[in-house]
CSV table of C-alpha atoms in Angstrom, one decimal:
chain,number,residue,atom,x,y,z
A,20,UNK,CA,178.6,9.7,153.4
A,21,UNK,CA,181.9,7.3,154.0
A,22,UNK,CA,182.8,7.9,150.0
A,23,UNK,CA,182.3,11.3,150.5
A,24,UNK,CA,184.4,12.0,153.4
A,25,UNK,CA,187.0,10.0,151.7
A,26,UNK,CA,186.9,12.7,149.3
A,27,UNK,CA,186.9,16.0,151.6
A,28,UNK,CA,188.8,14.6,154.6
A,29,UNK,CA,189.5,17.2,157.0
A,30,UNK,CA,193.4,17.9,156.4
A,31,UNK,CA,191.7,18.8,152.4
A,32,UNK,CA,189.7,21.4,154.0
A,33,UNK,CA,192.2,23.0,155.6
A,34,UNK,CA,194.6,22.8,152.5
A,35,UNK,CA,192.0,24.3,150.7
A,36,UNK,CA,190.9,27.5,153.5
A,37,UNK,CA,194.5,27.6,154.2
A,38,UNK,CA,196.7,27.2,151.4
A,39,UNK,CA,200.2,27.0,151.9
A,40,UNK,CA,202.9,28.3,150.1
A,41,UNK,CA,200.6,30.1,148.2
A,42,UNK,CA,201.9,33.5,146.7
A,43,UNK,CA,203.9,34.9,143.5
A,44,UNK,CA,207.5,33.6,143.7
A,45,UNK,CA,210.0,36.7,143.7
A,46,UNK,CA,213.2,34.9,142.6
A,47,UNK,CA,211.8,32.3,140.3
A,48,UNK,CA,213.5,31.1,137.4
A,49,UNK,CA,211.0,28.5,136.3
A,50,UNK,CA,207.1,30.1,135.9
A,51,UNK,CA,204.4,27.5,134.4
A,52,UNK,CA,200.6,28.1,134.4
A,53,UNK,CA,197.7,25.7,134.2
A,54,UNK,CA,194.6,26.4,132.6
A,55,UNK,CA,191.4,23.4,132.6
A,56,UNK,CA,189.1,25.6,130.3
A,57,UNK,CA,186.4,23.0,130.9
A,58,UNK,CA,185.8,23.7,134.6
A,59,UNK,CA,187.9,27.0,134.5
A,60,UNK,CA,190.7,25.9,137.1
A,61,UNK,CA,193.6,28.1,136.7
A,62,UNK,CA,196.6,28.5,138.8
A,63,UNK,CA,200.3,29.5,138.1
A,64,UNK,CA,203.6,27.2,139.7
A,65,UNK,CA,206.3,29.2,140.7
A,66,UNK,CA,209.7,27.6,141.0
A,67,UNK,CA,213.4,28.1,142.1
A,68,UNK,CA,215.4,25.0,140.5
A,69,UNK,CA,218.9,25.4,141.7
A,70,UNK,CA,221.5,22.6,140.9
A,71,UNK,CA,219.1,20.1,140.5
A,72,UNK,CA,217.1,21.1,143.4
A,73,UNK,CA,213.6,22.3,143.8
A,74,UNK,CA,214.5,25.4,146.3
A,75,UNK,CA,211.4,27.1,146.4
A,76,UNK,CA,208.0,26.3,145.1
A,77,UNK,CA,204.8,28.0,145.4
A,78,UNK,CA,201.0,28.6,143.5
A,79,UNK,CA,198.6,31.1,143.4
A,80,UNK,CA,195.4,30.5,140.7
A,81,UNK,CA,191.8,30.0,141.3
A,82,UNK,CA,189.7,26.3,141.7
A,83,UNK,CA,187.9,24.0,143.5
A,84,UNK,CA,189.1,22.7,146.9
A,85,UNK,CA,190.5,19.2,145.5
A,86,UNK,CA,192.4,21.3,143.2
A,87,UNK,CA,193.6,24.1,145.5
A,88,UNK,CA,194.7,21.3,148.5
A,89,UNK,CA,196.3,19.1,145.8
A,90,UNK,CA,198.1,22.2,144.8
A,91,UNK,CA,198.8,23.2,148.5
A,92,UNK,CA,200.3,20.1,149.6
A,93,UNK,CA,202.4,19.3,146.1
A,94,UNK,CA,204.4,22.2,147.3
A,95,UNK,CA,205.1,20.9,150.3
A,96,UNK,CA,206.1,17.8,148.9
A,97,UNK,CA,207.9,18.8,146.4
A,98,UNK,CA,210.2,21.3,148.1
A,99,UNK,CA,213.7,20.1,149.0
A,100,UNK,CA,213.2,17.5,146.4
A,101,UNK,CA,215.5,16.7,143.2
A,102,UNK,CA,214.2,16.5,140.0
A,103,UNK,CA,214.3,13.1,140.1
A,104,UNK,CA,212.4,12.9,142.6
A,105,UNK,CA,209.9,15.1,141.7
A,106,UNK,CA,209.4,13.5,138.9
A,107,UNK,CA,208.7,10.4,140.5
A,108,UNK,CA,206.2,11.7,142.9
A,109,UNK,CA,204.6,13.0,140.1
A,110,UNK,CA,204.4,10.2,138.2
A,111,UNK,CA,203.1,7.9,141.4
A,112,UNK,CA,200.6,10.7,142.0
A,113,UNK,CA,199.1,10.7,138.6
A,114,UNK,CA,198.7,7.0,138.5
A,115,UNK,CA,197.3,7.3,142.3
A,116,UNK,CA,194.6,9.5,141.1
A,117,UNK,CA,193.9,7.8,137.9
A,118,UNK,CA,193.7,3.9,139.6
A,119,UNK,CA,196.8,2.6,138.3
A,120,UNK,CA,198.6,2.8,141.7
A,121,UNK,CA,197.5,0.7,144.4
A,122,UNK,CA,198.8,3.0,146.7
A,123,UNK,CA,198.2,0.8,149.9
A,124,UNK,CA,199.3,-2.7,148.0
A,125,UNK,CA,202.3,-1.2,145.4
A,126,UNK,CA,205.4,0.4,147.2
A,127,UNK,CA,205.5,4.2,146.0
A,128,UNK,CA,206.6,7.8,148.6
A,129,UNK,CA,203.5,9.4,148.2
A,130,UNK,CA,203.4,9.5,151.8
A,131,UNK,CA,200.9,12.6,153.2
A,132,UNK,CA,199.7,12.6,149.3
A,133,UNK,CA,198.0,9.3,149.6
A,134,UNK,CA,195.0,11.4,151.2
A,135,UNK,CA,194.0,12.4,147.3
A,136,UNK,CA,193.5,8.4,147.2
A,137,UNK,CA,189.9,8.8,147.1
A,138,UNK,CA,190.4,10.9,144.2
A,139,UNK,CA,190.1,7.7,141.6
A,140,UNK,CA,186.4,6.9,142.5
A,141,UNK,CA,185.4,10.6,141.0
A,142,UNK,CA,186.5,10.6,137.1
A,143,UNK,CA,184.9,14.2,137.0
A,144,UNK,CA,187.0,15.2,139.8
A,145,UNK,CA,190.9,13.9,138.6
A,146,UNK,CA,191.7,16.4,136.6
A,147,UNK,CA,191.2,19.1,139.8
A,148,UNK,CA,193.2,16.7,141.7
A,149,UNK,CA,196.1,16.6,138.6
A,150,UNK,CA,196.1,19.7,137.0
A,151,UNK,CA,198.5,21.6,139.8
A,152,UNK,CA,201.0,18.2,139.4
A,153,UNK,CA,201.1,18.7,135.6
A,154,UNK,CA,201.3,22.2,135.8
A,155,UNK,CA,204.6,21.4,138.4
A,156,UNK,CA,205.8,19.1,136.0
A,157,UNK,CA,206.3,21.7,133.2
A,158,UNK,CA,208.1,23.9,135.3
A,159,UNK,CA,210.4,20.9,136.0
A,160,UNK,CA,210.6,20.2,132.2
A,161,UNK,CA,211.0,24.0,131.5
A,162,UNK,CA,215.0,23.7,131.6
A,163,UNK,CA,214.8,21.4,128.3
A,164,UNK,CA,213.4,24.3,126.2
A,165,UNK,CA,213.6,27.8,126.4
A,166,UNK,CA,210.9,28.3,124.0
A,167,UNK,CA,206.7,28.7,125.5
A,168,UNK,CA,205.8,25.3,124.3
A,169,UNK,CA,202.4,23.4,124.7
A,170,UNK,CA,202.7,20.4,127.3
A,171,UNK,CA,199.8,18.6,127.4
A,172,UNK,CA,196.8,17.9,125.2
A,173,UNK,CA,194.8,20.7,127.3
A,174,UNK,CA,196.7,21.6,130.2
A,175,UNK,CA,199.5,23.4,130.5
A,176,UNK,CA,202.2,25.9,128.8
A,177,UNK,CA,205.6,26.6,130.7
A,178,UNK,CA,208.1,29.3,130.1
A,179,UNK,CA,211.7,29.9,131.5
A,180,UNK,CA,212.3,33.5,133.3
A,181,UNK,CA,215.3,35.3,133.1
B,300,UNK,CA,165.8,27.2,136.9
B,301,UNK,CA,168.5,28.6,139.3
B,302,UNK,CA,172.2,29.5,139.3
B,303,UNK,CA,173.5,29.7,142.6
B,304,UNK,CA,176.7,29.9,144.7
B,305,UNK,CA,177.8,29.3,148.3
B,306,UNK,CA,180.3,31.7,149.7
B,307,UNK,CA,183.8,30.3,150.2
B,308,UNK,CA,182.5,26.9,148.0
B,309,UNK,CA,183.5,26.0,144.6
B,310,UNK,CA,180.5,24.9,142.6
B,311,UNK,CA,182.0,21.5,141.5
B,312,UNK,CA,182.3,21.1,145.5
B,313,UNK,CA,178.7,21.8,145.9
B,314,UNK,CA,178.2,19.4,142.8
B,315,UNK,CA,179.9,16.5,144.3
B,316,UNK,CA,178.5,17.2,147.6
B,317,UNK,CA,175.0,17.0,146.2
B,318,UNK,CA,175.4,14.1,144.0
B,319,UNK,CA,176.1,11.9,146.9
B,320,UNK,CA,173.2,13.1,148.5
B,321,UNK,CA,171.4,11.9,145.1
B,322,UNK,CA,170.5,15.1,143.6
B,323,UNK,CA,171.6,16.0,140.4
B,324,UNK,CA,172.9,19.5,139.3
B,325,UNK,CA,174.8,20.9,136.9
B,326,UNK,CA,178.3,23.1,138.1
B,327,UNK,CA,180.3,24.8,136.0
B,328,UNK,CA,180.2,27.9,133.4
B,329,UNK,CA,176.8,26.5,131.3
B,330,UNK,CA,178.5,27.7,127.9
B,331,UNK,CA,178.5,31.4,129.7
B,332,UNK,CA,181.7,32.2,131.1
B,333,UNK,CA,181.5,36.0,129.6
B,334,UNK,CA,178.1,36.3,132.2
B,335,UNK,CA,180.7,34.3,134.5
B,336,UNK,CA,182.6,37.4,134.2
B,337,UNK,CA,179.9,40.0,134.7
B,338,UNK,CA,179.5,38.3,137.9
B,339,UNK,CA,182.5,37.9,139.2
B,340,UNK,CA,182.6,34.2,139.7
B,341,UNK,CA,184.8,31.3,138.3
B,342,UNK,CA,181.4,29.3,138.1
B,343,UNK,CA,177.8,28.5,139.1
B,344,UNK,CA,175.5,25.5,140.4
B,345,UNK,CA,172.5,25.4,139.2
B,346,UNK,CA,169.4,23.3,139.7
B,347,UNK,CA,167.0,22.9,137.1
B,348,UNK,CA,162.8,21.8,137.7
B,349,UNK,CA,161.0,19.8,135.9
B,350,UNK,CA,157.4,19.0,136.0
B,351,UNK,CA,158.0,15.8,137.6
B,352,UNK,CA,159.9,17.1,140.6
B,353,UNK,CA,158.2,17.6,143.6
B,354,UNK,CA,158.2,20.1,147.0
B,355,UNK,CA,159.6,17.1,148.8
B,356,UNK,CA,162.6,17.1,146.5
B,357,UNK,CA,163.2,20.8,146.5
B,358,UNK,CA,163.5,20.4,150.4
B,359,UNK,CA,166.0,17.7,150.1
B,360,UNK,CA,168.1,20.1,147.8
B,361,UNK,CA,168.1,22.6,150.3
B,362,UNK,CA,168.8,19.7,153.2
B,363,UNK,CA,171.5,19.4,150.7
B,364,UNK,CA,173.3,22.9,150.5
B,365,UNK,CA,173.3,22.6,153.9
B,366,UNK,CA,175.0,19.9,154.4
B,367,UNK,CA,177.8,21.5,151.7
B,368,UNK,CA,177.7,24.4,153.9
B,369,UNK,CA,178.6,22.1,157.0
B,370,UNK,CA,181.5,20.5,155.4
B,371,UNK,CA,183.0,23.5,154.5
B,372,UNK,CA,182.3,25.3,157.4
């Protein structure tokens, strides 16, 4: 059971009965949703991107508990950030989940997010863990097109509100 | 064969859960997702027999939803 409990540790459990941050966004000028049509995950980013800034983020959608915690605690995260750093997090994050990052041996500010470590020793299981980061990471992008544009090979499709 | 779901549990959960307790079920919409609908869930587990697989085994699946129970409980 140690593998598995690396996978649903406690503070994941709680992520995913309690999810925080989670409601529609009044006030958001960046709207992104992410659909996995293979295990039916869907959830929608809400975002307020002021001068650079991440103001306000939040989710709602439906999915698995990796999914909905990974979701949960990328707001968190990501709030108060800059786009820069956003971007880095999600960058560190999705080579966290995928093995690339060592996250214990390589420096990186995953910080609270290294918990989704365990994430890399279930392939079947990644994509819950990195669908709400790409899904984030469109909304960031949204400001470079105004157009609904197709942003990964089967994940997610972003769109700027007026 | 049976579909099933836990309240409050995603079926890929239960999936996980059970395949490190060494029992093998599928999790997911099985081609179906318009009976998905019907139902009103964003999935099923489901745990298929064969004529190999014996009582002992069936009691270790349901040793095994329990323990997905606990974890999420």
């Amino acid at each position: 059971m140690s593998e598995l409990s690396e996978l649903y540790q406690q503070v994941i459990l709680d992520h995913n009965k309690k999810p925080r941050n989670f409601q529609k966004l009044e006030g958001a000028n960046r709207v992104s949703e992410g659909f996995n049509p293979l295990c039916g995950d869907q959830l929608t980013v809400y975002m307020l991107m002021d001068e650079g800034l991440v103001r306000e983020l939040s989710f709602v959608g439906t999915g698995c508990a990796i999914s909905k915690a990974a979701a949960s605690m990328m707001t968190q995260a990501v709030k108060g950030k800059t786009r820069e750093e956003a971007q880095v997090l999600f960058d560190e994050f999705h080579r966290m989940v995928t093995g690339e990052l060592d996250v214990e041996g390589e420096p990186n500010r995953l910080g609270r997010l290294k918990i989704f470590a365990g994430v890399r020793d279930y392939p079947a299981r990644v994509k819950c863990a990195s669908l709400p980061w790409h899904t984030m990471h469109a909304a960031l992008e949204g400001e470079e097109s105004v157009t609904t544009e197709n942003l990964g090979p089967d994940l997610t499709q972003s769109a700027i509100v007026e | 064969m049976l579909a099933f779901v836990i309240d409050e549990v995603h079926p890929h959960d239960v999936g996980t859960i059970l395949d490190q307790e060494g029992i093998a079920i599928r999790a997911g919409h099985h081609c179906a997702q318009p009976v998905m609908q019907h139902f009103g869930v964003p999935a099923t587990a489901r745990a298929s027999f064969a004529f190999y697989n014996t009582k002992e085994e069936v009691d270790q699946l349901i040793a095994a939803v329990q323990k997905v129970i606990e974890v999420f409980a």
